[in-house]
Coordinates of C-alpha atoms in Angstrom, one line a residue:
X171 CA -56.9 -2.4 -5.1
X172 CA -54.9 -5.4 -6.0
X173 CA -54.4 -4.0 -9.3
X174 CA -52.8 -1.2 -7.7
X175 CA -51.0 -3.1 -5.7
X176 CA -49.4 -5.3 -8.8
X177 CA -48.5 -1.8 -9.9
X178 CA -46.6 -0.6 -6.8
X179 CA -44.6 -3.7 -7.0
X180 CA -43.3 -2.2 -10.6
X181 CA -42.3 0.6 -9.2
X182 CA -40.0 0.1 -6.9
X183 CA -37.4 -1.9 -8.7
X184 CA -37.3 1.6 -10.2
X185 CA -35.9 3.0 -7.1
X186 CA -33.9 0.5 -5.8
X187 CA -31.1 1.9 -3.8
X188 CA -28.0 0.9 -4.1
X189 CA -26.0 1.0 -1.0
X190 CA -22.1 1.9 -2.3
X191 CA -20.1 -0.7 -0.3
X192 CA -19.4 1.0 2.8
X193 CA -18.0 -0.7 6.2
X194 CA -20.6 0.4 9.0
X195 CA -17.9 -1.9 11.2
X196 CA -15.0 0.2 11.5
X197 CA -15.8 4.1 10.9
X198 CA -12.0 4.6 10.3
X199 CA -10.1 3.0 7.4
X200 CA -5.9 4.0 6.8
X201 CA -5.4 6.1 3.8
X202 CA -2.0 4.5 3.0
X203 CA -0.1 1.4 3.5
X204 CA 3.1 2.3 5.7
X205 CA 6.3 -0.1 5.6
X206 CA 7.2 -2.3 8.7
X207 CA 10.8 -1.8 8.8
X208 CA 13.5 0.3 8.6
X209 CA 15.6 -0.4 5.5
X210 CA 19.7 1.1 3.9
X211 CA 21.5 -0.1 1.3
X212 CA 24.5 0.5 -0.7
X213 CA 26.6 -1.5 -3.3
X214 CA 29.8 -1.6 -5.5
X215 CA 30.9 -2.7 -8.6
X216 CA 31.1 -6.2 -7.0
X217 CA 28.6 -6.5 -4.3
X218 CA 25.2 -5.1 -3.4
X219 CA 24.2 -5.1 0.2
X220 CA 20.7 -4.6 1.7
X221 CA 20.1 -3.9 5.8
X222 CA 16.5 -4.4 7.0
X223 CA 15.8 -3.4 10.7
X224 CA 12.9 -2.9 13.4
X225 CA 12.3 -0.2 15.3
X226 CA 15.9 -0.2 17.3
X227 CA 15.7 1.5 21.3
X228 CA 18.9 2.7 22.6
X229 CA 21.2 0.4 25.0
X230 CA 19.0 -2.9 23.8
X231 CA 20.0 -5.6 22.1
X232 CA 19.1 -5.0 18.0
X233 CA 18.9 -7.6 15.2
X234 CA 19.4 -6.4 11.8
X235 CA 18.9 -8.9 8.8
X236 CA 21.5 -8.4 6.0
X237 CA 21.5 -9.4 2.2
X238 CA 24.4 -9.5 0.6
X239 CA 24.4 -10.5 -3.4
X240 CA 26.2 -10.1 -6.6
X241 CA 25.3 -6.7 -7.6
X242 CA 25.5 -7.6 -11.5
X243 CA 23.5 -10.8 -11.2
X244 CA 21.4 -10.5 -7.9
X245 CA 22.6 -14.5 -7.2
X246 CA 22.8 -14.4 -3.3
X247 CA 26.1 -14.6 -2.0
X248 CA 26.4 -18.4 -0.7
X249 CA 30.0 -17.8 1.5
X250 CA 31.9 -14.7 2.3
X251 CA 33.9 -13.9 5.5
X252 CA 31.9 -10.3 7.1
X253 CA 33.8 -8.1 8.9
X254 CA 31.4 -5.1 10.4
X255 CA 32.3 -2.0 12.3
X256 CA 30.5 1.2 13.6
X257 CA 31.8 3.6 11.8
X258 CA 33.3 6.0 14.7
X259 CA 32.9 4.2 17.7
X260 CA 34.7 1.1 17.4
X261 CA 33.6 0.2 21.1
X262 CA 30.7 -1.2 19.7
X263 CA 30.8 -4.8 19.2
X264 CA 28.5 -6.5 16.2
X265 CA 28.1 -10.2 16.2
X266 CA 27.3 -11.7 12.7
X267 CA 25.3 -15.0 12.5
X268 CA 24.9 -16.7 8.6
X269 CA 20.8 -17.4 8.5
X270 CA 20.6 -18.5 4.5
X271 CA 22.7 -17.8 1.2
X272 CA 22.8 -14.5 0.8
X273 CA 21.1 -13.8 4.7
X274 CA 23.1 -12.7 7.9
X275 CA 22.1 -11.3 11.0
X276 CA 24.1 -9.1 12.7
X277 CA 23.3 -8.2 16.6
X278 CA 24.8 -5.6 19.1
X279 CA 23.5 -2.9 21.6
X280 CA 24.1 0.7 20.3
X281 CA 24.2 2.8 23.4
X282 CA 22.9 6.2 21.8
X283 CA 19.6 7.4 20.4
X284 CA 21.5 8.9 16.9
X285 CA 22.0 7.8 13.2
X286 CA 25.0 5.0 13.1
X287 CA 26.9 3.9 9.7
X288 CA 28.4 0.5 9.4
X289 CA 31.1 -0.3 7.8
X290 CA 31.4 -4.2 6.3
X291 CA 34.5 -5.9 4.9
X292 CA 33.3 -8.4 2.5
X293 CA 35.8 -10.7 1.2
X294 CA 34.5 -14.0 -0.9
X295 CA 35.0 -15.6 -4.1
X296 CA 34.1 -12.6 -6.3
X297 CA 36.8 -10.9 -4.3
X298 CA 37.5 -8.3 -1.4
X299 CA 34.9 -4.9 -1.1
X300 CA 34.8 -2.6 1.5
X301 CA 31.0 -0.6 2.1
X302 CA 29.4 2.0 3.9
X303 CA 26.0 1.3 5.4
X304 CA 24.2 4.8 6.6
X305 CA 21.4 5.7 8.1
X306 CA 21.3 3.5 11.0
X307 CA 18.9 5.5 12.7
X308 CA 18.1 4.4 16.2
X309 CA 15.1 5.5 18.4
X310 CA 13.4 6.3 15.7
X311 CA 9.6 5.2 15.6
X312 CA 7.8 3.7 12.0
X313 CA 5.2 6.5 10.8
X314 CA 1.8 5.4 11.4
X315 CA -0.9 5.7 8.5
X316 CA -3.3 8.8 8.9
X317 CA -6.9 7.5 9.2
X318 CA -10.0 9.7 8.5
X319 CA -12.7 9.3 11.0
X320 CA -15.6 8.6 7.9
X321 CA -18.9 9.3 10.7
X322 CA -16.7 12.7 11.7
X323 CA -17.0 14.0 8.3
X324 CA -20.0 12.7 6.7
X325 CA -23.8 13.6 7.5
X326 CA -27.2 12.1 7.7
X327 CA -28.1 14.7 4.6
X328 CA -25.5 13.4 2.5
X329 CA -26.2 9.6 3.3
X330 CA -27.6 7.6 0.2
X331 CA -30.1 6.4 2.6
X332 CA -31.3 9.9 2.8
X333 CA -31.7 10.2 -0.9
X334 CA -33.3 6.6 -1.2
X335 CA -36.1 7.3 1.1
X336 CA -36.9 10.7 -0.5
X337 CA -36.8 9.3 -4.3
X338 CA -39.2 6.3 -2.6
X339 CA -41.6 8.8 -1.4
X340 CA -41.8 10.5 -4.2
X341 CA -42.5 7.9 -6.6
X342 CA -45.2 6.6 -4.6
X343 CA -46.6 10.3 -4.2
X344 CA -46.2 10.4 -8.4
X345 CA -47.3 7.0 -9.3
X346 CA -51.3 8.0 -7.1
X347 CA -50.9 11.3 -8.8
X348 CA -50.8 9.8 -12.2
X349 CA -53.3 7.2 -11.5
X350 CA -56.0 9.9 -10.2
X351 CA -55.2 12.4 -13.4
X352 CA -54.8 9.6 -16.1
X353 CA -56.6 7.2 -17.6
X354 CA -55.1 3.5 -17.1
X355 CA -53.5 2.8 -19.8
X356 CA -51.4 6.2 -19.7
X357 CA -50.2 5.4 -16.1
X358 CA -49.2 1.6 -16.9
X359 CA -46.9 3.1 -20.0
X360 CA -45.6 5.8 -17.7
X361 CA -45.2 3.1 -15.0
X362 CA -43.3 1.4 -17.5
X363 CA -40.9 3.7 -18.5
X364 CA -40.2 4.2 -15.1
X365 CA -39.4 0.6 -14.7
X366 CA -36.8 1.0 -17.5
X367 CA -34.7 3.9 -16.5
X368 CA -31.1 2.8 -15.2
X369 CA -31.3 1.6 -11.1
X370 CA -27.8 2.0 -10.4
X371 CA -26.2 4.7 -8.6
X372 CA -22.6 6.2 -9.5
X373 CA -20.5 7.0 -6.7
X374 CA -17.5 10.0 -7.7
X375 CA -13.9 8.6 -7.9
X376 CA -10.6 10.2 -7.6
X377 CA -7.9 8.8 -9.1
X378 CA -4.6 10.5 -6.7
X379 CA -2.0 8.8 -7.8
X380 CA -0.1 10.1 -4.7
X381 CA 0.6 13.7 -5.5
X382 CA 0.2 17.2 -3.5
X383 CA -2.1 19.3 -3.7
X384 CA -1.6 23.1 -2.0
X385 CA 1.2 23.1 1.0
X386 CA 0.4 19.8 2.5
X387 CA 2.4 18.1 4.2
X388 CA 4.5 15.5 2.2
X389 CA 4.4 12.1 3.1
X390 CA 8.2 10.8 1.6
X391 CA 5.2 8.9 -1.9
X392 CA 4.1 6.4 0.3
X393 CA 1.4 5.3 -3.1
X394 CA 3.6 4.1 -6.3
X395 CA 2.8 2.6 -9.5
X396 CA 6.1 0.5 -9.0
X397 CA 6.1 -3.2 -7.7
X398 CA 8.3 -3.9 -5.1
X399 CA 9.8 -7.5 -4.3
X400 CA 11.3 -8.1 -0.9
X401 CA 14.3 -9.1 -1.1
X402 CA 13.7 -12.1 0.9
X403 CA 11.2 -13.5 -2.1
X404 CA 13.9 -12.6 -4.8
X405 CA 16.3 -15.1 -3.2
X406 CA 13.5 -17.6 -2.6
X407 CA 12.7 -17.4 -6.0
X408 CA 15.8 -17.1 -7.9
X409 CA 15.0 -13.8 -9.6
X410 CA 17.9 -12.4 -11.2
X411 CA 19.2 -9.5 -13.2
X412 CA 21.2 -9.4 -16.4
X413 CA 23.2 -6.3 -17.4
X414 CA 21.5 -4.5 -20.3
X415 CA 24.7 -3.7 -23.0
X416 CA 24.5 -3.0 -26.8
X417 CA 24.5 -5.6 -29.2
X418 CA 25.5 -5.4 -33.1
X419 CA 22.5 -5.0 -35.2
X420 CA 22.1 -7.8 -38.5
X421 CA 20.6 -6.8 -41.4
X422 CA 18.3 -9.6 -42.0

């Protein structure tokens, strides 16, 4: 009997079931990672200038942030006079407030639920530039992430529980079948064999890569391959751009 036993305990590594990783603490889980702000930009020969915004509600006070830089070098801008406008209602009054080099915050009250365009003056040691911001939009909500509901669509049948239990039973029902049919030696090298045979379990993945399939809905490519750096770390950091302009080629 303890023989047996001994034996049994052989087995089972063989059916070991390996559990896949999922989160029994939150059945839901976002397919995508949405952005947290609203975001227009536009630049020149001279200047590049980046608007970053919040959720804006009609007749309440907004705060947008605004980067302004040197659009062939990315350096931030470190003094300028700002001049901004609503383009087409002039009534609208936009106070600008310096943050950092390179950062301003600019704060009003736009009185309508409707896309806005701003128009800024920017006059600093590079020299004067007039630009159109567009796409203001305000009263407009941030998408939220679709989440799939992982107990709504999967069931106990499918479960790698399910199949653990099931491949456990029957190894036991097979290793007493083999024992009562076999000599001992035949069921300890069967037993064996068992107990080499590969104990991990694949799991199916798909690699998207963020592209349609049929007539769904499409989401604006919310997955890239691309790296995105705020702008805010770029000025932290100093990262800068070079133009890219063709050189004469030595003969070595």
């Amino acid at each position: 009997m303890i023989q047996k036993f001994f034996i049994l305990l052989l087995l089972v590594p063989s059916l070991i079931f390996a559990h896949g990783g999922e989160d029994h603490g939150d059945a839901k889980k976002e397919t995508s990672k949405f952005s947290t702000y609203f975001s227009s930009e536009t630049a020149s020969d001279v200047y590049e200038v980046l608007v970053k915004y919040p959720p804006l509600q009609p007749g309440k006070p907004s705060v947008l942030k605004l980067f302004i830089s040197d659009f062939n070098t990315n350096t931030p801008l470190d003094s300028a006079n700002l001049q901004i406008s609503v383009a087409s209602n002039p009534n609208i009054k936009l106070n600008i407030r310096r943050i950092d080099k390179g950062l301003y915050e600019v704060s009003g009250i736009f009185s309508e639920k409707k896309t806005y365009n701003l128009t800024i003056n920017i006059n600093s040691k590079l020299g004067p530039d007039l630009l159109l911001i567009s796409n203001i939009e305000v009263g407009k909500e941030l998408e939220k992430p679709a989440a799939i509901d992982l107990h709504a669509i999967s069931h106990w049948y499918t479960s790698n529980w399910f199949f653990g239990i099931i491949g456990l039973l029957l190894g036991l029902f097979l290793m007493f079948f083999i024992m009562k049919k076999t000599n001992r030696k035949v069921a300890v090298s069967i037993i064996i064999l068992f107990c080499l045979l590969p104990t991990a379990t694949y799991n199916i993945a798909t690699a998207h890569n963020g592209e349609e399939h049929g007539g769904g809905d499409k989401t604006g490519g919310y997955l890239s391959n691309n790296l995105i750096i705020e702008k805010e770390t770029q000025f932290l950091f100093g990262i800068l751009t070079q133009k890219i302009q063709t050189g004469n080629l030595s003969q070595s």
